[in-house]
PDB file of C-alpha atoms in Angstrom:
ATOM      1  CA  MET A   1     117.594  85.445  86.604  1.00 96.00           C
ATOM      2  CA  GLN A   2     113.831  85.022  86.851  1.00 97.00           C
ATOM      3  CA  VAL A   3     111.952  86.411  89.867  1.00 98.00           C
ATOM      4  CA  SER A   4     108.332  85.974  90.797  1.00 98.00           C
ATOM      5  CA  MET A   5     106.456  87.551  93.710  1.00 98.00           C
ATOM      6  CA  ILE A   6     103.092  88.902  94.750  1.00 98.00           C
ATOM      7  CA  VAL A   7     103.006  92.706  94.656  1.00 98.00           C
ATOM      8  CA  ASN A   8      99.919  94.451  95.998  1.00 97.00           C
ATOM      9  CA  GLY A   9      97.960  91.226  95.655  1.00 96.00           C
ATOM     10  CA  GLU A  10      98.989  90.454  92.066  1.00 97.00           C
ATOM     11  CA  GLN A  11     101.452  87.847  90.881  1.00 98.00           C
ATOM     12  CA  VAL A  12     104.328  89.463  88.979  1.00 98.00           C
ATOM     13  CA  SER A  13     107.519  88.134  87.476  1.00 97.00           C
ATOM     14  CA  GLY A  14     110.462  89.372  85.513  1.00 95.00           C
ATOM     15  CA  GLU A  15     113.913  88.695  84.241  1.00 97.00           C
ATOM     16  CA  ILE A  16     116.488  90.643  86.267  1.00 97.00           C
ATOM     17  CA  GLU A  17     120.154  90.875  87.062  1.00 97.00           C
ATOM     18  CA  PRO A  18     120.890  89.155  90.400  1.00 97.00           C
ATOM     19  CA  ARG A  19     122.172  92.415  91.924  1.00 97.00           C
ATOM     20  CA  LEU A  20     118.991  94.430  91.192  1.00 97.00           C
ATOM     21  CA  LEU A  21     117.518  96.067  94.282  1.00 97.00           C
ATOM     22  CA  LEU A  22     113.837  95.647  95.097  1.00 97.00           C
ATOM     23  CA  VAL A  23     113.272  99.414  94.869  1.00 97.00           C
ATOM     24  CA  HIS A  24     114.479  99.364  91.248  1.00 97.00           C
ATOM     25  CA  PHE A  25     112.440  96.284  90.391  1.00 98.00           C
ATOM     26  CA  LEU A  26     109.304  97.990  91.724  1.00 98.00           C
ATOM     27  CA  ARG A  27     109.983 101.318  90.022  1.00 97.00           C
ATOM     28  CA  ASP A  28     111.702 100.367  86.773  1.00 97.00           C
ATOM     29  CA  HIS A  29     110.246  96.952  85.968  1.00 97.00           C
ATOM     30  CA  LEU A  30     106.750  97.298  87.422  1.00 97.00           C
ATOM     31  CA  GLY A  31     106.232 101.058  87.094  1.00 97.00           C
ATOM     32  CA  LEU A  32     105.309 101.425  90.771  1.00 97.00           C
ATOM     33  CA  THR A  33     106.939 104.796  91.236  1.00 96.00           C
ATOM     34  CA  GLY A  34     105.197 105.550  94.520  1.00 95.00           C
ATOM     35  CA  THR A  35     108.114 103.848  96.226  1.00 95.00           C
ATOM     36  CA  HIS A  36     110.731 106.564  96.293  1.00 93.00           C
ATOM     37  CA  TRP A  37     114.469 106.050  96.040  1.00 91.00           C
ATOM     38  CA  GLY A  38     116.143 108.719  98.088  1.00 84.00           C
ATOM     39  CA  CYS A  39     119.531 108.279  99.617  1.00 82.00           C
ATOM     40  CA  ASP A  40     121.183 105.137  98.258  1.00 72.00           C
ATOM     41  CA  THR A  41     122.504 104.496 101.788  1.00 81.00           C
ATOM     42  CA  SER A  42     119.394 103.094 103.554  1.00 85.00           C
ATOM     43  CA  ASN A  43     119.189 106.148 105.806  1.00 87.00           C
ATOM     44  CA  CYS A  44     116.147 108.059 104.565  1.00 91.00           C
ATOM     45  CA  GLY A  45     113.357 105.446 104.577  1.00 92.00           C
ATOM     46  CA  ALA A  46     111.545 106.901 101.554  1.00 93.00           C
ATOM     47  CA  CYS A  47     111.651 103.444  99.969  1.00 96.00           C
ATOM     48  CA  VAL A  48     109.853 101.527 102.753  1.00 97.00           C
ATOM     49  CA  VAL A  49     107.570  98.739 101.524  1.00 98.00           C
ATOM     50  CA  TRP A  50     106.241  95.666 103.272  1.00 98.00           C
ATOM     51  CA  LEU A  51     107.894  92.326 102.684  1.00 98.00           C
ATOM     52  CA  ASP A  52     105.672  89.545 104.024  1.00 98.00           C
ATOM     53  CA  GLY A  53     103.878  92.112 106.171  1.00 97.00           C
ATOM     54  CA  GLU A  54     106.959  93.736 107.694  1.00 97.00           C
ATOM     55  CA  PRO A  55     108.320  97.153 106.726  1.00 97.00           C
ATOM     56  CA  VAL A  56     111.694  97.041 104.977  1.00 97.00           C
ATOM     57  CA  LYS A  57     113.805  99.583 103.179  1.00 96.00           C
ATOM     58  CA  SER A  58     113.555  98.300  99.627  1.00 97.00           C
ATOM     59  CA  CYS A  59     116.948  99.788  98.793  1.00 95.00           C
ATOM     60  CA  THR A  60     118.487  97.179 101.108  1.00 95.00           C
ATOM     61  CA  VAL A  61     116.684  94.144  99.668  1.00 96.00           C
ATOM     62  CA  LEU A  62     117.653  92.379  96.488  1.00 97.00           C
ATOM     63  CA  ALA A  63     114.711  91.710  94.200  1.00 98.00           C
ATOM     64  CA  ALA A  64     115.938  88.110  94.050  1.00 98.00           C
ATOM     65  CA  THR A  65     115.549  87.880  97.833  1.00 97.00           C
ATOM     66  CA  ALA A  66     111.922  89.021  97.529  1.00 98.00           C
ATOM     67  CA  SER A  67     111.178  86.342  94.948  1.00 98.00           C
ATOM     68  CA  GLY A  68     108.541  83.986  96.289  1.00 98.00           C
ATOM     69  CA  HIS A  69     107.373  86.528  98.843  1.00 98.00           C
ATOM     70  CA  GLU A  70     104.631  89.128  99.157  1.00 98.00           C
ATOM     71  CA  VAL A  71     105.379  92.826  98.705  1.00 98.00           C
ATOM     72  CA  ARG A  72     103.033  95.706  99.448  1.00 98.00           C
ATOM     73  CA  THR A  73     103.822  99.204  98.210  1.00 98.00           C
ATOM     74  CA  VAL A  74     102.168 102.543  98.858  1.00 97.00           C
ATOM     75  CA  GLU A  75     100.007 101.922  95.776  1.00 96.00           C
ATOM     76  CA  GLY A  76      98.555  98.969  97.693  1.00 96.00           C
ATOM     77  CA  LEU A  77      97.198 101.169 100.492  1.00 94.00           C
ATOM     78  CA  GLU A  78      94.164 102.356  98.547  1.00 86.00           C
ATOM     79  CA  ARG A  79      91.045 100.470  99.579  1.00 84.00           C
ATOM     80  CA  GLU A  80      89.275  98.131  97.143  1.00 79.00           C
ATOM     81  CA  ASP A  81      86.372 100.584  96.945  1.00 86.00           C
ATOM     82  CA  GLY A  82      88.759 103.313  95.798  1.00 84.00           C
ATOM     83  CA  GLU A  83      88.679 105.078  99.149  1.00 89.00           C
ATOM     84  CA  LEU A  84      91.965 106.284 100.583  1.00 94.00           C
ATOM     85  CA  ASP A  85      93.399 104.453 103.568  1.00 96.00           C
ATOM     86  CA  PRO A  86      92.790 106.416 106.799  1.00 97.00           C
ATOM     87  CA  VAL A  87      96.549 107.012 107.048  1.00 97.00           C
ATOM     88  CA  GLN A  88      96.509 108.653 103.616  1.00 96.00           C
ATOM     89  CA  ARG A  89      93.510 110.728 104.673  1.00 96.00           C
ATOM     90  CA  GLY A  90      95.254 111.701 107.906  1.00 97.00           C
ATOM     91  CA  PHE A  91      98.261 113.013 106.011  1.00 96.00           C
ATOM     92  CA  THR A  92      95.904 115.070 103.868  1.00 95.00           C
ATOM     93  CA  GLU A  93      93.756 116.335 106.754  1.00 96.00           C
ATOM     94  CA  CYS A  94      96.683 117.258 109.012  1.00 96.00           C
ATOM     95  CA  HIS A  95      99.179 118.405 106.386  1.00 93.00           C
ATOM     96  CA  GLY A  96     101.571 115.557 107.159  1.00 93.00           C
ATOM     97  CA  LEU A  97     103.544 116.207 104.014  1.00 89.00           C
ATOM     98  CA  GLN A  98     105.221 119.104 102.371  1.00 89.00           C
ATOM     99  CA  CYS A  99     107.460 118.038  99.509  1.00 90.00           C
ATOM    100  CA  GLY A 100     106.026 114.510  99.702  1.00 90.00           C
ATOM    101  CA  PHE A 101     109.290 112.699  99.125  1.00 91.00           C
ATOM    102  CA  CYS A 102     109.318 110.794 102.428  1.00 92.00           C
ATOM    103  CA  THR A 103     105.546 110.328 102.420  1.00 95.00           C
ATOM    104  CA  PRO A 104     105.287 106.845 100.828  1.00 95.00           C
ATOM    105  CA  GLY A 105     107.663 105.354 103.389  1.00 96.00           C
ATOM    106  CA  MET A 106     105.953 107.213 106.222  1.00 96.00           C
ATOM    107  CA  LEU A 107     102.536 105.991 105.063  1.00 97.00           C
ATOM    108  CA  MET A 108     103.689 102.375 104.903  1.00 97.00           C
ATOM    109  CA  THR A 109     105.266 102.548 108.346  1.00 97.00           C
ATOM    110  CA  ALA A 110     102.227 104.307 109.819  1.00 98.00           C
ATOM    111  CA  ARG A 111      99.825 101.698 108.397  1.00 98.00           C
ATOM    112  CA  TRP A 112     102.015  98.917 109.799  1.00 98.00           C
ATOM    113  CA  LEU A 113     102.061 100.602 113.217  1.00 98.00           C
ATOM    114  CA  LEU A 114      98.293 101.135 113.367  1.00 98.00           C
ATOM    115  CA  ASP A 115      97.655  97.543 112.305  1.00 98.00           C
ATOM    116  CA  ARG A 116      99.598  96.434 115.389  1.00 98.00           C
ATOM    117  CA  ASN A 117      98.813  99.272 117.784  1.00 98.00           C
ATOM    118  CA  PRO A 118      95.524 101.034 117.022  1.00 98.00           C
ATOM    119  CA  ASP A 119      96.072 103.714 119.695  1.00 97.00           C
ATOM    120  CA  PRO A 120      99.767 104.616 119.722  1.00 98.00           C
ATOM    121  CA  THR A 121     101.215 107.381 121.846  1.00 98.00           C
ATOM    122  CA  ASP A 122     103.196 110.175 120.277  1.00 97.00           C
ATOM    123  CA  ALA A 123     106.365 108.496 121.554  1.00 98.00           C
ATOM    124  CA  GLU A 124     105.383 105.171 119.948  1.00 98.00           C
ATOM    125  CA  ILE A 125     104.687 106.910 116.651  1.00 98.00           C
ATOM    126  CA  ARG A 126     108.002 108.728 116.774  1.00 97.00           C
ATOM    127  CA  GLU A 127     109.799 105.464 117.516  1.00 97.00           C
ATOM    128  CA  ALA A 128     108.052 103.701 114.617  1.00 97.00           C
ATOM    129  CA  ILE A 129     109.052 106.402 112.126  1.00 96.00           C
ATOM    130  CA  SER A 130     112.520 106.929 113.597  1.00 94.00           C
ATOM    131  CA  GLY A 131     114.147 105.099 110.681  1.00 90.00           C
ATOM    132  CA  GLN A 132     112.825 107.666 108.248  1.00 91.00           C
ATOM    133  CA  ILE A 133     113.996 111.161 107.524  1.00 91.00           C
ATOM    134  CA  CYS A 134     111.710 114.057 106.717  1.00 90.00           C
ATOM    135  CA  ARG A 135     113.594 117.179 105.781  1.00 88.00           C
ATOM    136  CA  CYS A 136     110.530 119.452 105.582  1.00 87.00           C
ATOM    137  CA  THR A 137     107.929 119.003 108.302  1.00 83.00           C
ATOM    138  CA  GLY A 138     109.747 118.673 111.607  1.00 83.00           C
ATOM    139  CA  TYR A 139     107.620 115.533 112.243  1.00 94.00           C
ATOM    140  CA  ALA A 140     104.889 117.275 114.304  1.00 95.00           C
ATOM    141  CA  THR A 141     102.373 117.154 111.459  1.00 96.00           C
ATOM    142  CA  ILE A 142     103.353 113.559 110.613  1.00 97.00           C
ATOM    143  CA  VAL A 143     102.676 112.473 114.203  1.00 97.00           C
ATOM    144  CA  ARG A 144      99.414 114.451 114.174  1.00 98.00           C
ATOM    145  CA  SER A 145      98.439 112.775 110.876  1.00 98.00           C
ATOM    146  CA  ILE A 146      98.983 109.293 112.286  1.00 98.00           C
ATOM    147  CA  LYS A 147      97.042 110.209 115.448  1.00 98.00           C
ATOM    148  CA  TRP A 148      94.199 111.466 113.217  1.00 98.00           C
ATOM    149  CA  ALA A 149      94.128 108.141 111.371  1.00 98.00           C
ATOM    150  CA  ALA A 150      94.085 106.229 114.673  1.00 98.00           C
ATOM    151  CA  ALA A 151      91.183 108.331 115.968  1.00 98.00           C
ATOM    152  CA  TYR A 152      89.308 108.001 112.675  1.00 97.00           C
ATOM    153  CA  GLU A 153      89.652 104.215 112.738  1.00 96.00           C
ATOM    154  CA  ALA A 154      88.620 104.091 116.419  1.00 96.00           C
ATOM    155  CA  ALA A 155      85.484 106.116 115.635  1.00 96.00           C
ATOM    156  CA  ARG A 156      84.635 103.773 112.740  1.00 93.00           C
ATOM    157  CA  ARG A 157      85.106 100.713 114.974  1.00 92.00           C
ATOM    158  CA  GLU A 158      82.943 102.289 117.667  1.00 92.00           C
ATOM    159  CA  ALA A 159      80.214 103.147 115.145  1.00 91.00           C
ATOM    160  CA  ALA A 160      80.305  99.618 113.718  1.00 88.00           C
ATOM    161  CA  THR A 161      80.042  98.138 117.219  1.00 86.00           C
ATOM    162  CA  ALA A 162      77.128 100.440 118.084  1.00 87.00           C
ATOM    163  CA  ASP A 163      75.422  99.596 114.796  1.00 83.00           C
ATOM    164  CA  ALA A 164      75.886  95.864 115.380  1.00 82.00           C
ATOM    165  CA  SER A 165      74.527  96.205 118.925  1.00 80.00           C
ATOM    166  CA  SER A 166      71.450  98.103 117.775  1.00 79.00           C
ATOM    167  CA  ASN A 167      70.834  95.605 114.968  1.00 77.00           C
ATOM    168  CA  GLY A 168      71.262  92.709 117.355  1.00 67.00           C
ATOM    169  CA  SER A 169      68.854  94.102 119.944  1.00 60.00           C
ATOM    170  CA  ALA A 170      66.256  94.958 117.314  1.00 54.00           C
ATOM    171  CA  SER A 171      65.767  91.305 116.327  1.00 51.00           C
TER     172      SER A 171
END
């Protein structure tokens, strides 16, 4: 069957078997290997992508179901200017990854959380990532990484507001 969807802002299409999972369409047909396939049971969360702006485990979604919808993968986090997303930077700054296998799903969930709650508590972060398993870090550095990204974005917003205020009063 033919599928067509928007992936990371680009229209894509392909001929697939109706039973093909979205994770395999992304990895095998589109070459977007940042989305990891980990457990084959929907328990680990390494395969989290956004489907129409909501995080989903792509191993539980048929590619045919995603046809006509918008998908965002970890490759879509990078900013247009080539700069890393603050969540990606936070994971680097605070050592939020060790083996890196769960990282794409964690990054996608963290970005989704911060887009909805720019100042989450540790408990809110832990709840957001509760559907994902990290076998290496013990989660402390992941939570710290997401908090770093939230603080970084808050500082940028504050600086932009201050800059706009000073520009507005100067005229």
